Amino acid sequence: MENNAILSALSARKSVRVFTTDPVTPDERAAILNAAFQAPTAGNQQLYTILNITDPALKATLADLCDHQPFIAKAPLVLVFLADCRRWLNAYNAAGIEDVRAPGAGDLLLAMADTCIAAQNAVVAAESMGIGSCYIGDVIENAEAMRDALHLPQYVVPACMLVFGRPTEQQRRRPKPARFAPEAVVCENTYRDRTPDELRADFTARAAANGQTDYDFDKAVQAFCKRKYASDFSREMTRSAEVYLEEFR
């Protein structure tokens, strides 16, 4: 649809990892947070807590724990979104409800969804103000050290971290990577595996849209698997996720 500002912003938005030194103002931060609060939420529970990280030393610690990414420490605004299965449990206890069950895996999955929906609202709000953002999934790694750094109690799990700031001119000019074509992602009614030939076509078409005319499916996917899926940080993320999940079993 033409001339739709929201759709245009969603299409234009890309991850930004280099920011100018200009601050995110208190009013802008408040608007970003308020947008997060307005997100859809299961039963209006807002199953999340948001940490506004202002301590430079803590920013540096997070940058190191999150796969050694220095740009995190330089970001004007850093927010950690926590899936919070504790607030309502405490409220039930405060209300005198006896024999309240401990949160389980379903509660955590619901809270993770709530949290990530709120985070995406924050991203869209920032984009509307010319403020770039980047999701940091590595906040799930190093569970023990992350719990210690953020003083996370039982039943509170980091879902994602977002860094915000004004993109540099180079970042504004940088093309957004192309996505898969709709037919590669959308199934009608039920799930269907893409065939090997369809997968090759899907990946090759996306590479062509990104200007990669010499794309080799086998080499590219093998390299990506080695760099991402089979990497040490991916294995650490899985290990840490198991640490967090353990208390919900």
PDB file of C-alpha atoms in Angstrom:
ATOM      1  CA  MET A   1       0.000   0.000   0.000  1.00  0.00           C
ATOM      2  CA  GLU A   2       1.420   3.343  -1.029  1.00  0.00           C
ATOM      3  CA  ASN A   3       1.860   6.334   1.283  1.00  0.00           C
ATOM      4  CA  ASN A   4       1.524   4.276   4.454  1.00  0.00           C
ATOM      5  CA  ALA A   5       4.073   5.669   6.897  1.00  0.00           C
ATOM      6  CA  ILE A   6       4.076   2.655   9.218  1.00  0.00           C
ATOM      7  CA  LEU A   7       4.531   0.119   6.423  1.00  0.00           C
ATOM      8  CA  SER A   8       7.284   2.253   4.911  1.00  0.00           C
ATOM      9  CA  ALA A   9       9.096   2.458   8.254  1.00  0.00           C
ATOM     10  CA  LEU A  10       8.850  -1.299   8.773  1.00  0.00           C
ATOM     11  CA  SER A  11      10.294  -1.950   5.331  1.00  0.00           C
ATOM     12  CA  ALA A  12      13.098   0.578   5.764  1.00  0.00           C
ATOM     13  CA  ARG A  13      14.137  -0.449   9.269  1.00  0.00           C
ATOM     14  CA  LYS A  14      17.439  -2.324   9.548  1.00  0.00           C
ATOM     15  CA  SER A  15      19.817  -3.190  12.369  1.00  0.00           C
ATOM     16  CA  VAL A  16      22.179  -0.335  13.269  1.00  0.00           C
ATOM     17  CA  ARG A  17      25.478  -1.033  15.030  1.00  0.00           C
ATOM     18  CA  VAL A  18      27.279   2.302  14.599  1.00  0.00           C
ATOM     19  CA  PHE A  19      25.797   5.395  16.211  1.00  0.00           C
ATOM     20  CA  THR A  20      26.602   9.079  16.320  1.00  0.00           C
ATOM     21  CA  THR A  21      27.519  10.617  19.657  1.00  0.00           C
ATOM     22  CA  ASP A  22      24.133  12.361  19.859  1.00  0.00           C
ATOM     23  CA  PRO A  23      22.156  11.209  22.912  1.00  0.00           C
ATOM     24  CA  VAL A  24      18.707   9.703  23.011  1.00  0.00           C
ATOM     25  CA  THR A  25      16.840  12.367  24.962  1.00  0.00           C
ATOM     26  CA  PRO A  26      14.771  11.603  28.068  1.00  0.00           C
ATOM     27  CA  ASP A  27      11.580  12.423  26.151  1.00  0.00           C
ATOM     28  CA  GLU A  28      12.587  10.055  23.331  1.00  0.00           C
ATOM     29  CA  ARG A  29      13.424   7.306  25.811  1.00  0.00           C
ATOM     30  CA  ALA A  30      10.057   7.799  27.511  1.00  0.00           C
ATOM     31  CA  ALA A  31       8.281   7.579  24.148  1.00  0.00           C
ATOM     32  CA  ILE A  32      10.143   4.374  23.268  1.00  0.00           C
ATOM     33  CA  LEU A  33       9.246   2.813  26.612  1.00  0.00           C
ATOM     34  CA  ASN A  34       5.628   3.911  26.376  1.00  0.00           C
ATOM     35  CA  ALA A  35       5.381   2.285  22.947  1.00  0.00           C
ATOM     36  CA  ALA A  36       6.629  -0.950  24.516  1.00  0.00           C
ATOM     37  CA  PHE A  37       3.955  -0.701  27.218  1.00  0.00           C
ATOM     38  CA  GLN A  38       1.228  -0.343  24.570  1.00  0.00           C
ATOM     39  CA  ALA A  39       2.119  -3.651  22.888  1.00  0.00           C
ATOM     40  CA  PRO A  40      -0.289  -6.591  22.886  1.00  0.00           C
ATOM     41  CA  THR A  41       0.088  -8.580  26.092  1.00  0.00           C
ATOM     42  CA  ALA A  42      -1.476 -11.812  27.347  1.00  0.00           C
ATOM     43  CA  GLY A  43      -4.362 -10.949  29.665  1.00  0.00           C
ATOM     44  CA  ASN A  44      -2.956  -7.426  30.078  1.00  0.00           C
ATOM     45  CA  GLN A  45      -0.338  -8.946  32.388  1.00  0.00           C
ATOM     46  CA  GLN A  46       2.745  -7.268  30.851  1.00  0.00           C
ATOM     47  CA  LEU A  47       4.885 -10.303  31.625  1.00  0.00           C
ATOM     48  CA  TYR A  48       8.154  -8.404  31.336  1.00  0.00           C
ATOM     49  CA  THR A  49      10.486  -6.061  33.158  1.00  0.00           C
ATOM     50  CA  ILE A  50      12.706  -3.633  31.249  1.00  0.00           C
ATOM     51  CA  LEU A  51      16.136  -2.666  32.543  1.00  0.00           C
ATOM     52  CA  ASN A  52      17.380   0.772  31.483  1.00  0.00           C
ATOM     53  CA  ILE A  53      21.160   0.285  31.561  1.00  0.00           C
ATOM     54  CA  THR A  54      22.821   3.596  32.420  1.00  0.00           C
ATOM     55  CA  ASP A  55      25.953   2.442  34.277  1.00  0.00           C
ATOM     56  CA  PRO A  56      28.914   2.588  31.829  1.00  0.00           C
ATOM     57  CA  ALA A  57      30.677  -0.240  33.652  1.00  0.00           C
ATOM     58  CA  LEU A  58      27.613  -2.459  33.373  1.00  0.00           C
ATOM     59  CA  LYS A  59      27.305  -1.590  29.669  1.00  0.00           C
ATOM     60  CA  ALA A  60      30.899  -2.702  29.205  1.00  0.00           C
ATOM     61  CA  THR A  61      30.210  -5.929  31.091  1.00  0.00           C
ATOM     62  CA  LEU A  62      27.182  -6.649  28.905  1.00  0.00           C
ATOM     63  CA  ALA A  63      29.185  -5.925  25.770  1.00  0.00           C
ATOM     64  CA  ASP A  64      31.766  -8.480  26.876  1.00  0.00           C
ATOM     65  CA  LEU A  65      29.238 -11.117  27.950  1.00  0.00           C
ATOM     66  CA  CYS A  66      27.291 -10.715  24.707  1.00  0.00           C
ATOM     67  CA  ASP A  67      29.941 -12.247  22.464  1.00  0.00           C
ATOM     68  CA  HIS A  68      32.435  -9.360  22.884  1.00  0.00           C
ATOM     69  CA  GLN A  69      30.623  -6.633  20.924  1.00  0.00           C
ATOM     70  CA  PRO A  70      32.097  -3.217  21.866  1.00  0.00           C
ATOM     71  CA  PHE A  71      29.405  -1.205  20.078  1.00  0.00           C
ATOM     72  CA  ILE A  72      26.953  -2.196  22.831  1.00  0.00           C
ATOM     73  CA  ALA A  73      28.931  -0.195  25.382  1.00  0.00           C
ATOM     74  CA  LYS A  74      28.922   2.850  23.086  1.00  0.00           C
ATOM     75  CA  ALA A  75      25.171   2.882  22.450  1.00  0.00           C
ATOM     76  CA  PRO A  76      23.332   5.938  23.844  1.00  0.00           C
ATOM     77  CA  LEU A  77      20.424   3.799  25.061  1.00  0.00           C
ATOM     78  CA  VAL A  78      20.578   0.170  26.175  1.00  0.00           C
ATOM     79  CA  LEU A  79      17.458  -1.694  27.288  1.00  0.00           C
ATOM     80  CA  VAL A  80      17.363  -5.288  28.506  1.00  0.00           C
ATOM     81  CA  PHE A  81      13.954  -6.936  28.167  1.00  0.00           C
ATOM     82  CA  LEU A  82      13.333  -9.603  30.795  1.00  0.00           C
ATOM     83  CA  ALA A  83      10.632 -12.259  30.645  1.00  0.00           C
ATOM     84  CA  ASP A  84       9.183 -11.837  34.131  1.00  0.00           C
ATOM     85  CA  CYS A  85       7.299 -14.781  35.614  1.00  0.00           C
ATOM     86  CA  ARG A  86       7.880 -13.399  39.101  1.00  0.00           C
ATOM     87  CA  ARG A  87       5.763 -10.222  39.374  1.00  0.00           C
ATOM     88  CA  TRP A  88       2.394 -11.953  39.206  1.00  0.00           C
ATOM     89  CA  LEU A  89       3.613 -14.825  41.376  1.00  0.00           C
ATOM     90  CA  ASN A  90       4.553 -12.266  44.027  1.00  0.00           C
ATOM     91  CA  ALA A  91       1.163 -10.589  43.582  1.00  0.00           C
ATOM     92  CA  TYR A  92      -0.634 -13.902  44.113  1.00  0.00           C
ATOM     93  CA  ASN A  93       1.369 -14.440  47.291  1.00  0.00           C
ATOM     94  CA  ALA A  94       0.698 -10.874  48.441  1.00  0.00           C
ATOM     95  CA  ALA A  95      -3.028 -11.450  47.900  1.00  0.00           C
ATOM     96  CA  GLY A  96      -2.908 -14.410  50.282  1.00  0.00           C
ATOM     97  CA  ILE A  97      -3.539 -17.120  47.677  1.00  0.00           C
ATOM     98  CA  GLU A  98      -2.429 -20.457  49.106  1.00  0.00           C
ATOM     99  CA  ASP A  99      -0.712 -23.249  47.199  1.00  0.00           C
ATOM    100  CA  VAL A 100       0.188 -21.153  44.170  1.00  0.00           C
ATOM    101  CA  ARG A 101       1.883 -23.434  41.642  1.00  0.00           C
ATOM    102  CA  ALA A 102       5.418 -22.658  40.536  1.00  0.00           C
ATOM    103  CA  PRO A 103       5.750 -21.160  37.031  1.00  0.00           C
ATOM    104  CA  GLY A 104       6.260 -23.774  34.312  1.00  0.00           C
ATOM    105  CA  ALA A 105       7.565 -23.893  30.771  1.00  0.00           C
ATOM    106  CA  GLY A 106       4.270 -22.640  29.356  1.00  0.00           C
ATOM    107  CA  ASP A 107       4.399 -19.573  31.586  1.00  0.00           C
ATOM    108  CA  LEU A 108       7.927 -18.826  30.422  1.00  0.00           C
ATOM    109  CA  LEU A 109       7.036 -19.187  26.732  1.00  0.00           C
ATOM    110  CA  LEU A 110       4.078 -16.844  27.193  1.00  0.00           C
ATOM    111  CA  ALA A 111       6.270 -14.314  28.993  1.00  0.00           C
ATOM    112  CA  MET A 112       8.957 -14.564  26.292  1.00  0.00           C
ATOM    113  CA  ALA A 113       6.327 -13.802  23.650  1.00  0.00           C
ATOM    114  CA  ASP A 114       4.976 -10.868  25.671  1.00  0.00           C
ATOM    115  CA  THR A 115       8.487  -9.518  26.126  1.00  0.00           C
ATOM    116  CA  CYS A 116       9.556  -9.738  22.497  1.00  0.00           C
ATOM    117  CA  ILE A 117       6.306  -8.149  21.293  1.00  0.00           C
ATOM    118  CA  ALA A 118       6.968  -5.210  23.624  1.00  0.00           C
ATOM    119  CA  ALA A 119      10.545  -4.973  22.389  1.00  0.00           C
ATOM    120  CA  GLN A 120       9.419  -4.800  18.766  1.00  0.00           C
ATOM    121  CA  ASN A 121       7.040  -1.969  19.601  1.00  0.00           C
ATOM    122  CA  ALA A 122      10.030  -0.117  21.038  1.00  0.00           C
ATOM    123  CA  VAL A 123      11.976  -0.725  17.823  1.00  0.00           C
ATOM    124  CA  VAL A 124       9.174   0.625  15.636  1.00  0.00           C
ATOM    125  CA  ALA A 125       8.728   3.677  17.848  1.00  0.00           C
ATOM    126  CA  ALA A 126      12.451   4.444  17.710  1.00  0.00           C
ATOM    127  CA  GLU A 127      12.471   4.089  13.915  1.00  0.00           C
ATOM    128  CA  SER A 128       9.649   6.616  13.656  1.00  0.00           C
ATOM    129  CA  MET A 129      11.875   9.142  15.458  1.00  0.00           C
ATOM    130  CA  GLY A 130      14.952   8.506  13.326  1.00  0.00           C
ATOM    131  CA  ILE A 131      16.598   6.422  16.052  1.00  0.00           C
ATOM    132  CA  GLY A 132      18.258   3.195  14.956  1.00  0.00           C
ATOM    133  CA  SER A 133      18.263  -0.037  16.927  1.00  0.00           C
ATOM    134  CA  CYS A 134      19.786  -3.481  17.064  1.00  0.00           C
ATOM    135  CA  TYR A 135      18.562  -6.630  18.779  1.00  0.00           C
ATOM    136  CA  ILE A 136      21.175  -8.440  20.866  1.00  0.00           C
ATOM    137  CA  GLY A 137      20.169 -12.080  21.203  1.00  0.00           C
ATOM    138  CA  ASP A 138      23.471 -12.920  22.875  1.00  0.00           C
ATOM    139  CA  VAL A 139      22.018 -11.652  26.163  1.00  0.00           C
ATOM    140  CA  ILE A 140      20.794 -15.244  26.619  1.00  0.00           C
ATOM    141  CA  GLU A 141      24.414 -16.478  26.794  1.00  0.00           C
ATOM    142  CA  ASN A 142      26.588 -16.822  29.904  1.00  0.00           C
ATOM    143  CA  ALA A 143      23.603 -17.405  32.171  1.00  0.00           C
ATOM    144  CA  GLU A 144      25.499 -17.468  35.444  1.00  0.00           C
ATOM    145  CA  ALA A 145      27.492 -14.295  34.773  1.00  0.00           C
ATOM    146  CA  MET A 146      24.453 -12.525  33.301  1.00  0.00           C
ATOM    147  CA  ARG A 147      22.344 -13.380  36.323  1.00  0.00           C
ATOM    148  CA  ASP A 148      25.060 -12.000  38.551  1.00  0.00           C
ATOM    149  CA  ALA A 149      25.562  -8.806  36.514  1.00  0.00           C
ATOM    150  CA  LEU A 150      21.838  -7.985  36.346  1.00  0.00           C
ATOM    151  CA  HIS A 151      20.910  -9.432  39.780  1.00  0.00           C
ATOM    152  CA  LEU A 152      18.251 -11.631  38.228  1.00  0.00           C
ATOM    153  CA  PRO A 153      16.088 -13.515  40.753  1.00  0.00           C
ATOM    154  CA  GLN A 154      14.311 -16.817  40.199  1.00  0.00           C
ATOM    155  CA  TYR A 155      11.781 -16.939  37.342  1.00  0.00           C
ATOM    156  CA  VAL A 156      13.208 -13.894  35.550  1.00  0.00           C
ATOM    157  CA  VAL A 157      14.936 -14.589  32.213  1.00  0.00           C
ATOM    158  CA  PRO A 158      16.585 -12.238  29.682  1.00  0.00           C
ATOM    159  CA  ALA A 159      14.638 -12.421  26.422  1.00  0.00           C
ATOM    160  CA  CYS A 160      16.525  -9.832  24.383  1.00  0.00           C
ATOM    161  CA  MET A 161      18.556  -6.659  24.620  1.00  0.00           C
ATOM    162  CA  LEU A 162      18.094  -3.602  22.422  1.00  0.00           C
ATOM    163  CA  VAL A 163      20.605  -0.854  21.761  1.00  0.00           C
ATOM    164  CA  PHE A 164      19.474   2.472  20.342  1.00  0.00           C
ATOM    165  CA  GLY A 165      21.096   5.543  18.836  1.00  0.00           C
ATOM    166  CA  ARG A 166      21.158   7.778  15.808  1.00  0.00           C
ATOM    167  CA  PRO A 167      22.715   5.986  12.846  1.00  0.00           C
ATOM    168  CA  THR A 168      25.798   7.409  11.204  1.00  0.00           C
ATOM    169  CA  GLU A 169      25.582   8.520   7.581  1.00  0.00           C
ATOM    170  CA  GLN A 170      27.250   5.283   6.491  1.00  0.00           C
ATOM    171  CA  GLN A 171      24.680   3.254   8.398  1.00  0.00           C
ATOM    172  CA  ARG A 172      21.818   5.215   6.854  1.00  0.00           C
ATOM    173  CA  ARG A 173      23.165   4.567   3.354  1.00  0.00           C
ATOM    174  CA  ARG A 174      23.875   0.870   3.953  1.00  0.00           C
ATOM    175  CA  PRO A 175      21.342  -1.277   2.060  1.00  0.00           C
ATOM    176  CA  LYS A 176      18.974  -3.434   4.054  1.00  0.00           C
ATOM    177  CA  PRO A 177      19.505  -7.139   3.378  1.00  0.00           C
ATOM    178  CA  ALA A 178      16.777  -8.697   1.227  1.00  0.00           C
ATOM    179  CA  ARG A 179      14.363 -11.168   2.781  1.00  0.00           C
ATOM    180  CA  PHE A 180      13.111 -14.497   1.443  1.00  0.00           C
ATOM    181  CA  ALA A 181      10.255 -14.350  -1.055  1.00  0.00           C
ATOM    182  CA  PRO A 182       6.776 -14.870   0.471  1.00  0.00           C
ATOM    183  CA  GLU A 183       6.371 -18.355  -0.981  1.00  0.00           C
ATOM    184  CA  ALA A 184       9.500 -19.453   0.913  1.00  0.00           C
ATOM    185  CA  VAL A 185       7.989 -18.449   4.247  1.00  0.00           C
ATOM    186  CA  VAL A 186       4.198 -18.680   4.031  1.00  0.00           C
ATOM    187  CA  CYS A 187       2.342 -22.008   4.061  1.00  0.00           C
ATOM    188  CA  GLU A 188      -1.406 -22.355   3.612  1.00  0.00           C
ATOM    189  CA  ASN A 189      -3.163 -23.999   6.557  1.00  0.00           C
ATOM    190  CA  THR A 190      -0.493 -26.575   7.429  1.00  0.00           C
ATOM    191  CA  TYR A 191       3.282 -26.774   7.560  1.00  0.00           C
ATOM    192  CA  ARG A 192       5.126 -28.104   4.512  1.00  0.00           C
ATOM    193  CA  ASP A 193       8.856 -28.729   4.210  1.00  0.00           C
ATOM    194  CA  ARG A 194      10.488 -27.018   1.254  1.00  0.00           C
ATOM    195  CA  THR A 195      12.147 -29.525  -1.036  1.00  0.00           C
ATOM    196  CA  PRO A 196      15.931 -29.388  -1.513  1.00  0.00           C
ATOM    197  CA  ASP A 197      15.430 -27.828  -4.946  1.00  0.00           C
ATOM    198  CA  GLU A 198      13.008 -25.261  -3.538  1.00  0.00           C
ATOM    199  CA  LEU A 199      15.463 -24.387  -0.766  1.00  0.00           C
ATOM    200  CA  ARG A 200      18.225 -23.868  -3.306  1.00  0.00           C
ATOM    201  CA  ALA A 201      15.942 -21.620  -5.323  1.00  0.00           C
ATOM    202  CA  ASP A 202      14.796 -19.702  -2.213  1.00  0.00           C
ATOM    203  CA  PHE A 203      18.332 -18.972  -1.025  1.00  0.00           C
ATOM    204  CA  THR A 204      19.651 -18.202  -4.491  1.00  0.00           C
ATOM    205  CA  ALA A 205      16.814 -15.750  -5.193  1.00  0.00           C
ATOM    206  CA  ARG A 206      17.464 -13.948  -1.906  1.00  0.00           C
ATOM    207  CA  ALA A 207      21.177 -13.740  -2.674  1.00  0.00           C
ATOM    208  CA  ALA A 208      20.414 -12.308  -6.122  1.00  0.00           C
ATOM    209  CA  ALA A 209      18.195  -9.659  -4.521  1.00  0.00           C
ATOM    210  CA  ASN A 210      21.209  -8.751  -2.382  1.00  0.00           C
ATOM    211  CA  GLY A 211      23.380  -8.385  -5.494  1.00  0.00           C
ATOM    212  CA  GLN A 212      25.200 -11.725  -5.118  1.00  0.00           C
ATOM    213  CA  THR A 213      25.334 -12.967  -8.688  1.00  0.00           C
ATOM    214  CA  ASP A 214      27.926 -15.685  -8.008  1.00  0.00           C
ATOM    215  CA  TYR A 215      26.074 -17.313  -5.078  1.00  0.00           C
ATOM    216  CA  ASP A 216      26.954 -20.941  -4.363  1.00  0.00           C
ATOM    217  CA  PHE A 217      24.253 -22.529  -2.191  1.00  0.00           C
ATOM    218  CA  ASP A 218      26.348 -25.388  -0.826  1.00  0.00           C
ATOM    219  CA  LYS A 219      29.364 -23.277   0.077  1.00  0.00           C
ATOM    220  CA  ALA A 220      27.293 -20.427   1.513  1.00  0.00           C
ATOM    221  CA  VAL A 221      25.079 -22.605   3.703  1.00  0.00           C
ATOM    222  CA  GLN A 222      28.008 -24.707   4.908  1.00  0.00           C
ATOM    223  CA  ALA A 223      29.916 -21.540   5.843  1.00  0.00           C
ATOM    224  CA  PHE A 224      26.888 -20.059   7.604  1.00  0.00           C
ATOM    225  CA  CYS A 225      26.355 -23.262   9.593  1.00  0.00           C
ATOM    226  CA  LYS A 226      29.975 -23.217  10.721  1.00  0.00           C
ATOM    227  CA  ARG A 227      29.891 -19.500  11.571  1.00  0.00           C
ATOM    228  CA  LYS A 228      26.514 -19.457  13.341  1.00  0.00           C
ATOM    229  CA  TYR A 229      24.637 -22.698  14.074  1.00  0.00           C
ATOM    230  CA  ALA A 230      27.691 -24.815  14.920  1.00  0.00           C
ATOM    231  CA  SER A 231      29.626 -21.988  16.557  1.00  0.00           C
ATOM    232  CA  ASP A 232      30.821 -21.854  20.151  1.00  0.00           C
ATOM    233  CA  PHE A 233      28.518 -18.933  20.953  1.00  0.00           C
ATOM    234  CA  SER A 234      25.484 -20.802  19.593  1.00  0.00           C
ATOM    235  CA  ARG A 235      26.330 -23.819  21.735  1.00  0.00           C
ATOM    236  CA  GLU A 236      26.797 -21.536  24.739  1.00  0.00           C
ATOM    237  CA  MET A 237      23.406 -19.952  24.114  1.00  0.00           C
ATOM    238  CA  THR A 238      21.786 -23.374  24.125  1.00  0.00           C
ATOM    239  CA  ARG A 239      23.607 -24.315  27.323  1.00  0.00           C
ATOM    240  CA  SER A 240      22.529 -21.105  29.038  1.00  0.00           C
ATOM    241  CA  ALA A 241      18.950 -21.516  27.856  1.00  0.00           C
ATOM    242  CA  GLU A 242      18.931 -24.914  29.546  1.00  0.00           C
ATOM    243  CA  VAL A 243      20.153 -23.264  32.757  1.00  0.00           C
ATOM    244  CA  TYR A 244      17.243 -20.812  32.685  1.00  0.00           C
ATOM    245  CA  LEU A 245      14.723 -23.516  31.732  1.00  0.00           C
ATOM    246  CA  GLU A 246      15.764 -25.762  34.596  1.00  0.00           C
ATOM    247  CA  GLU A 247      13.912 -23.704  37.212  1.00  0.00           C
ATOM    248  CA  PHE A 248      10.673 -23.931  35.182  1.00  0.00           C
ATOM    249  CA  ARG A 249      10.606 -27.740  35.170  1.00  0.00           C
TER     250      ARG A 249
END
